[in-house]
Amino acid sequence: MTLPQKEDILVQTSIVVNDSSDTLYHTWRDMRNFTAIFDFTESVIKLDHNRFRCTILIKDQNERLSLDLEVTEENPSNYFSWHSANSADFLHQGIARFIPQQKLKTEIQITLRFFFPPLQDSKAYMMGPDFKATIEDNLQRFKQAWEAKEFIRLKENLDELPDGLSKAPAKRIVFAPEKKKGDNQKNNPPTPYFP
């Protein structure tokens, strides 16, 4: 009997943006801004300072997955790391580093990892055929919007959840979206690890 193999996606990429590491760090550290940075995040709700409820789009599957992200380590203005806190379908881990460059520029280094347990239905292909290229495109789009002063940051005082939403752990289910009417240490955090 052959056991199913685990699958994972590891993306490591970077981009240089014209701004200070402090300003960029604080924008990224509020993970609600991920919806304006990454195509795979549809919505992010702040639960508390370190926890965020995230809805991820499953590429080409017409499905979404809800999970909680938790900041695990941070060094303000330098880096922060996070991981998924409760998803049974896959594990996610990420690190964002902000390395000052000359002339008020910052290199943003991103590491994203998704681990798909062998006995679950979720598989690596669900994130899209070339996930790294998608992330690189997302970073380029962020750079262009940021430097053109067209990136809209969320206000830090929007901490309240909309009526009816709970701060309880996110459900471990994949669900189809509703159809609309008419539709046819300093700069040196630990290396990501999965078993």
CSV table of C-alpha atoms in Angstrom, one decimal, residues 50-191:
chain,number,residue,atom,x,y,z
A,50,ASN,CA,-2.0,39.3,16.8
A,51,ARG,CA,-4.9,37.4,15.3
A,52,PHE,CA,-6.7,37.9,12.0
A,53,ARG,CA,-9.5,36.0,10.3
A,54,CYS,CA,-8.6,35.4,6.7
A,55,THR,CA,-10.6,34.1,3.7
A,56,ILE,CA,-8.5,32.6,1.0
A,57,LEU,CA,-9.6,32.2,-2.6
A,58,ILE,CA,-8.9,28.7,-4.0
A,59,LYS,CA,-7.7,29.3,-7.5
A,60,ASP,CA,-9.8,27.8,-10.3
A,61,GLN,CA,-12.0,25.9,-7.8
A,62,ASN,CA,-14.7,28.5,-7.2
A,63,GLU,CA,-14.2,28.0,-3.5
A,64,ARG,CA,-13.0,29.8,-0.4
A,65,LEU,CA,-11.3,28.7,2.8
A,66,SER,CA,-11.6,30.4,6.1
A,67,LEU,CA,-8.7,30.3,8.6
A,68,ASP,CA,-7.1,32.3,11.4
A,69,LEU,CA,-3.7,33.8,11.0
A,70,GLU,CA,-1.6,34.5,14.1
A,71,VAL,CA,1.5,36.7,14.4
A,72,THR,CA,4.1,34.5,16.1
A,73,GLU,CA,7.2,36.8,16.2
A,74,GLU,CA,8.0,40.4,15.4
A,75,ASN,CA,10.7,42.9,15.5
A,76,PRO,CA,9.1,46.3,14.7
A,77,SER,CA,10.3,47.9,11.5
A,78,ASN,CA,12.4,44.8,10.7
A,79,TYR,CA,10.2,41.7,10.3
A,80,PHE,CA,7.2,39.7,11.5
A,81,SER,CA,6.2,36.1,11.0
A,82,TRP,CA,2.8,34.4,11.2
A,83,HIS,CA,1.1,31.0,10.8
A,84,SER,CA,-2.3,29.5,10.4
A,85,ALA,CA,-3.8,28.8,13.8
A,86,ASN,CA,-6.7,26.4,13.1
A,87,SER,CA,-7.0,25.1,9.5
A,88,ALA,CA,-7.4,21.4,9.1
A,89,ASP,CA,-7.2,21.6,5.3
A,90,PHE,CA,-3.6,23.0,5.1
A,91,LEU,CA,-1.0,24.8,7.1
A,92,HIS,CA,0.3,28.2,6.2
A,93,GLN,CA,3.3,30.1,7.4
A,94,GLY,CA,4.9,33.4,6.3
A,95,ILE,CA,7.6,35.9,7.0
A,96,ALA,CA,7.9,39.5,5.8
A,97,ARG,CA,11.3,41.2,6.3
A,98,PHE,CA,11.9,45.0,5.7
A,99,ILE,CA,15.6,45.7,5.0
A,100,PRO,CA,16.6,49.4,4.7
A,101,GLN,CA,18.5,50.4,1.5
A,102,GLN,CA,20.1,53.6,0.5
A,103,LYS,CA,18.1,56.7,-0.4
A,104,LEU,CA,15.1,55.8,1.8
A,105,LYS,CA,14.4,52.6,0.0
A,106,THR,CA,13.4,49.3,1.5
A,107,GLU,CA,13.8,45.7,0.3
A,108,ILE,CA,10.7,43.7,1.2
A,109,GLN,CA,11.5,40.0,1.4
A,110,ILE,CA,8.6,37.6,1.5
A,111,THR,CA,8.5,33.9,2.4
A,112,LEU,CA,5.2,32.1,2.0
A,113,ARG,CA,4.7,28.4,2.7
A,114,PHE,CA,1.7,26.2,2.4
A,115,PHE,CA,1.8,22.6,3.6
A,116,PHE,CA,-1.0,20.2,2.5
A,117,PRO,CA,-1.4,17.2,4.8
A,118,PRO,CA,-1.6,13.9,2.7
A,119,LEU,CA,-5.0,12.8,4.0
A,120,GLN,CA,-6.8,16.0,3.3
A,121,ASP,CA,-8.6,17.0,0.1
A,122,SER,CA,-6.7,20.3,-0.3
A,123,LYS,CA,-3.7,20.0,-2.7
A,124,ALA,CA,-1.0,22.4,-3.9
A,125,TYR,CA,-2.5,22.9,-7.3
A,126,MET,CA,-5.5,24.7,-5.7
A,127,MET,CA,-3.4,27.8,-5.3
A,128,GLY,CA,-2.9,28.1,-9.0
A,129,PRO,CA,-0.5,26.8,-11.7
A,130,ASP,CA,2.3,29.3,-11.0
A,131,PHE,CA,1.8,30.6,-7.5
A,132,LYS,CA,5.2,32.2,-7.3
A,133,ALA,CA,4.6,34.3,-10.4
A,134,THR,CA,1.3,35.4,-9.0
A,135,ILE,CA,3.0,36.6,-5.8
A,136,GLU,CA,5.7,38.4,-7.7
A,137,ASP,CA,3.0,40.2,-9.8
A,138,ASN,CA,1.2,41.1,-6.6
A,139,LEU,CA,4.4,42.7,-5.1
A,140,GLN,CA,5.1,44.6,-8.3
A,141,ARG,CA,1.5,45.9,-8.3
A,142,PHE,CA,1.9,46.9,-4.6
A,143,LYS,CA,5.2,48.7,-5.4
A,144,GLN,CA,3.5,50.7,-8.3
A,145,ALA,CA,0.5,51.6,-6.2
A,146,TRP,CA,2.5,52.5,-3.2
A,147,GLU,CA,5.0,54.7,-5.0
A,148,ALA,CA,2.2,56.4,-6.9
A,149,LYS,CA,0.5,57.0,-3.5
A,150,GLU,CA,-2.6,55.1,-4.7
A,151,PHE,CA,-2.4,52.3,-2.1
A,152,ILE,CA,-5.2,52.8,0.3
A,153,ARG,CA,-4.3,51.7,3.9
A,154,LEU,CA,-6.9,50.7,6.4
A,155,LYS,CA,-7.3,53.0,9.4
A,156,GLU,CA,-5.8,51.5,12.6
A,157,ASN,CA,-8.9,52.4,14.6
A,158,LEU,CA,-11.1,49.9,12.6
A,159,ASP,CA,-10.8,47.2,15.3
A,160,GLU,CA,-14.5,46.4,15.7
A,161,LEU,CA,-15.9,43.4,14.0
A,162,PRO,CA,-19.0,43.9,11.8
A,163,ASP,CA,-22.3,43.0,13.5
A,164,GLY,CA,-22.9,39.2,13.6
A,165,LEU,CA,-19.3,38.1,13.3
A,166,SER,CA,-17.8,36.1,16.1
A,167,LYS,CA,-14.2,36.1,17.4
A,168,ALA,CA,-14.5,32.3,17.9
A,169,PRO,CA,-12.0,30.2,15.8
A,170,ALA,CA,-12.8,30.1,12.1
A,171,LYS,CA,-14.7,27.1,10.8
A,172,ARG,CA,-12.6,24.4,9.2
A,173,ILE,CA,-14.7,24.1,6.1
A,174,VAL,CA,-14.3,24.9,2.4
A,175,PHE,CA,-17.4,26.6,1.0
A,176,ALA,CA,-18.6,27.8,-2.4
A,177,PRO,CA,-19.2,31.5,-2.9
A,178,GLU,CA,-22.7,32.8,-3.2
A,179,LYS,CA,-23.7,33.4,-6.8
A,180,LYS,CA,-24.9,36.9,-7.6
A,181,LYS,CA,-28.1,37.4,-9.4
A,182,GLY,CA,-27.4,37.6,-13.2
A,183,ASP,CA,-24.1,35.7,-13.0
A,184,ASN,CA,-23.3,33.1,-15.5
A,185,GLN,CA,16.4,38.5,15.5
A,186,LYS,CA,17.0,41.8,13.6
A,187,ASN,CA,16.1,40.9,10.1
A,188,ASN,CA,16.8,37.3,11.0
A,189,PRO,CA,13.6,35.5,12.1
A,190,PRO,CA,13.5,31.7,12.3
A,191,THR,CA,13.3,29.7,9.1
